[in-house]
Amino acid sequence: MNDTRQDAWTQDEDIILAETVLRFIREGRTQLEAFKEVADQLSRTSAACGFRWNATIRKQYQHAIQSAKEERKSGIKKEVIISDHKEPKEKYTLDSAIQLLEKMKSQIPNEKNVVDIANEEKLKYLEKENEKLKSQVQRFDQAWQELYKLWTTVKDGDL
C-alpha cells in the first residue's frame, strides 16, 4: 500500500516550483501567475501547483521567501524600453532613484558599530570602509545624474 503515486511530485518539480515562485516574488508578481507558469512547464494544473506550494514547499522556503520579499522591496525598479534598434534599454524611474538613495542612506554605518580594535586591525577596517564609501559616492553620483536627466526631461516636457 506504500506504492508511489503515478502523479507524485518529484524533487526536481518541487525545485522548479520553488524557484519560479521565489522569482515571481522578487519581481513583484503574483504567486497565481507563478503557479500558471509552473503548471505549463510540468503539465499540471495551476491549482495542483498552488496546493503543493501551500501545503508543502512554502514551509521549507520561509527564509528564501523573506529574502525574496526584501530583495523586491529594496530593488531598483526598471522599465525596459525597446528602441528602433530592438535593443532593450533600461530606463530608471524617479521612484527607483529615490529607492536607491534611501537604500544607500540606510547602509551608512553607525559610529556605534565601530569596535575599538588594535591599530593594525583598525587600519584594515578603515581601508575597507574607505573602499565602501568610494563605491557609495560613485552610486550617489550615478543616481544624481539619473535624477538630473529625469528633471531635464520633465522640465523640457518630453514625457
Tab-separated table of C-alpha atoms in Angstrom:
chain	number	residue	atom	x	y	z
A	1	MET	CA	0.000	0.000	0.000
A	2	ASN	CA	3.077	2.253	0.060
A	3	ASP	CA	3.296	2.442	-3.726
A	4	THR	CA	4.369	5.808	-5.110
A	5	ARG	CA	1.523	7.603	-6.781
A	6	GLN	CA	1.900	7.956	-10.504
A	7	ASP	CA	1.396	11.717	-10.256
A	8	ALA	CA	3.548	12.245	-7.163
A	9	TRP	CA	5.757	15.330	-7.141
A	10	THR	CA	9.433	14.722	-7.790
A	11	GLN	CA	12.201	16.662	-6.088
A	12	ASP	CA	13.038	18.347	-9.401
A	13	GLU	CA	9.435	19.505	-9.798
A	14	ASP	CA	9.460	20.867	-6.249
A	15	ILE	CA	12.617	22.833	-7.036
A	16	ILE	CA	11.140	24.222	-10.255
A	17	LEU	CA	8.035	25.272	-8.339
A	18	ALA	CA	10.039	26.911	-5.555
A	19	GLU	CA	12.446	28.730	-7.866
A	20	THR	CA	9.632	30.040	-10.032
A	21	VAL	CA	7.533	31.286	-7.109
A	22	LEU	CA	10.567	32.941	-5.492
A	23	ARG	CA	11.435	34.644	-8.785
A	24	PHE	CA	7.890	35.951	-9.105
A	25	ILE	CA	8.013	37.259	-5.514
A	26	ARG	CA	11.309	39.065	-6.240
A	27	GLU	CA	9.806	40.560	-9.392
A	28	GLY	CA	6.686	41.737	-7.554
A	29	ARG	CA	4.395	39.433	-9.487
A	30	THR	CA	1.692	37.222	-8.010
A	31	GLN	CA	2.031	33.648	-6.894
A	32	LEU	CA	-1.004	32.757	-9.011
A	33	GLU	CA	0.948	33.828	-12.097
A	34	ALA	CA	3.841	31.649	-10.925
A	35	PHE	CA	1.532	28.663	-10.473
A	36	LYS	CA	0.249	29.107	-14.043
A	37	GLU	CA	3.794	29.216	-15.422
A	38	VAL	CA	4.860	26.131	-13.469
A	39	ALA	CA	1.671	24.323	-14.474
A	40	ASP	CA	2.555	24.801	-18.143
A	41	GLN	CA	6.123	23.572	-17.576
A	42	LEU	CA	5.152	20.496	-15.566
A	43	SER	CA	1.883	19.569	-17.302
A	44	ARG	CA	-0.092	20.022	-14.108
A	45	THR	CA	-2.944	22.321	-13.176
A	46	SER	CA	-2.228	25.669	-11.578
A	47	ALA	CA	-4.450	24.543	-8.693
A	48	ALA	CA	-2.221	21.498	-8.123
A	49	CYS	CA	0.847	23.751	-8.141
A	50	GLY	CA	-0.774	26.147	-5.682
A	51	PHE	CA	-1.792	23.314	-3.395
A	52	ARG	CA	1.700	21.786	-3.467
A	53	TRP	CA	3.266	25.187	-2.729
A	54	ASN	CA	0.959	25.990	0.177
A	55	ALA	CA	0.813	22.503	1.672
A	56	THR	CA	4.463	21.510	1.473
A	57	ILE	CA	7.036	23.655	-0.266
A	58	ARG	CA	6.343	27.054	1.296
A	59	LYS	CA	7.222	25.728	4.766
A	60	GLN	CA	10.660	24.632	3.546
A	61	TYR	CA	11.458	28.005	1.976
A	62	GLN	CA	10.412	30.513	4.656
A	63	HIS	CA	13.854	32.133	4.798
A	64	ALA	CA	14.129	32.312	0.999
A	65	ILE	CA	10.627	33.825	0.770
A	66	GLN	CA	11.564	36.536	3.256
A	67	SER	CA	14.788	37.241	1.369
A	68	ALA	CA	12.891	37.475	-1.930
A	69	LYS	CA	10.437	39.944	-0.394
A	70	GLU	CA	13.270	42.069	0.993
A	71	GLU	CA	15.050	41.974	-2.361
A	72	ARG	CA	11.846	43.103	-4.066
A	73	LYS	CA	11.400	45.976	-1.589
A	74	SER	CA	14.987	47.187	-1.812
A	75	GLY	CA	15.458	46.514	-5.521
A	76	ILE	CA	15.561	49.213	-8.130
A	77	LYS	CA	12.552	49.221	-10.401
A	78	LYS	CA	13.489	49.482	-14.046
A	79	GLU	CA	11.387	49.995	-17.104
A	80	VAL	CA	12.573	48.135	-20.170
A	81	ILE	CA	12.249	50.121	-23.367
A	82	ILE	CA	12.658	48.588	-26.807
A	83	SER	CA	14.249	51.076	-29.205
A	84	ASP	CA	14.141	51.114	-33.007
A	85	HIS	CA	17.341	49.053	-32.919
A	86	LYS	CA	15.448	46.389	-30.938
A	87	GLU	CA	17.968	46.534	-28.112
A	88	PRO	CA	16.312	46.658	-24.701
A	89	LYS	CA	17.328	49.720	-22.722
A	90	GLU	CA	16.728	50.245	-19.042
A	91	LYS	CA	15.124	53.498	-18.013
A	92	TYR	CA	15.346	54.338	-14.358
A	93	THR	CA	12.252	55.895	-12.883
A	94	LEU	CA	12.194	58.694	-10.309
A	95	ASP	CA	10.882	56.167	-7.771
A	96	SER	CA	13.840	53.900	-8.435
A	97	ALA	CA	16.272	56.775	-7.866
A	98	ILE	CA	14.579	57.600	-4.561
A	99	GLN	CA	14.677	53.938	-3.530
A	100	LEU	CA	18.365	53.754	-4.381
A	101	LEU	CA	19.152	56.826	-2.291
A	102	GLU	CA	17.104	55.536	0.667
A	103	LYS	CA	18.804	52.149	0.469
A	104	MET	CA	22.237	53.761	0.358
A	105	LYS	CA	21.354	56.003	3.305
A	106	SER	CA	20.285	53.001	5.386
A	107	GLN	CA	23.627	51.313	4.708
A	108	ILE	CA	25.693	54.151	6.144
A	109	PRO	CA	27.410	52.704	9.209
A	110	ASN	CA	26.638	53.949	12.675
A	111	GLU	CA	29.541	55.196	14.789
A	112	LYS	CA	28.402	52.722	17.456
A	113	ASN	CA	29.288	49.865	15.062
A	114	VAL	CA	32.987	50.766	15.074
A	115	VAL	CA	34.680	48.491	17.557
A	116	ASP	CA	37.781	49.577	19.440
A	117	ILE	CA	40.423	47.256	17.957
A	118	ALA	CA	44.224	47.168	17.675
A	119	ASN	CA	45.821	49.758	15.356
A	120	GLU	CA	46.631	47.309	12.526
A	121	GLU	CA	43.138	45.894	12.515
A	122	LYS	CA	41.726	49.387	12.744
A	123	LEU	CA	43.751	50.456	9.706
A	124	LYS	CA	42.492	47.452	7.708
A	125	TYR	CA	38.949	48.224	8.805
A	126	LEU	CA	39.288	51.863	7.769
A	127	GLU	CA	40.740	50.913	4.373
A	128	LYS	CA	37.787	48.600	3.696
A	129	GLU	CA	35.379	51.271	4.920
A	130	ASN	CA	37.068	53.806	2.629
A	131	GLU	CA	36.520	51.492	-0.368
A	132	LYS	CA	32.857	51.081	0.561
A	133	LEU	CA	32.446	54.842	0.819
A	134	LYS	CA	34.110	55.382	-2.563
A	135	SER	CA	31.669	52.898	-4.068
A	136	GLN	CA	28.742	54.660	-2.396
A	137	VAL	CA	29.919	58.030	-3.703
A	138	GLN	CA	30.011	56.592	-7.226
A	139	ARG	CA	26.470	55.228	-6.833
A	140	PHE	CA	25.271	58.573	-5.427
A	141	ASP	CA	26.855	60.309	-8.388
A	142	GLN	CA	25.112	57.955	-10.814
A	143	ALA	CA	21.811	58.479	-9.014
A	144	TRP	CA	22.198	62.255	-9.198
A	145	GLN	CA	22.985	62.010	-12.903
A	146	GLU	CA	19.813	59.985	-13.449
A	147	LEU	CA	17.794	62.459	-11.372
A	148	TYR	CA	19.193	65.313	-13.451
A	149	LYS	CA	18.228	63.516	-16.681
A	150	LEU	CA	14.716	62.950	-15.350
A	151	TRP	CA	14.452	66.556	-14.215
A	152	THR	CA	15.552	67.954	-17.561
A	153	THR	CA	13.142	65.592	-19.338
A	154	VAL	CA	10.237	66.750	-17.161
A	155	LYS	CA	11.316	70.402	-17.408
A	156	ASP	CA	11.503	70.251	-21.194
A	157	GLY	CA	8.131	68.487	-21.389
A	158	ASP	CA	9.446	65.403	-23.150
A	159	LEU	CA	7.337	62.992	-21.109
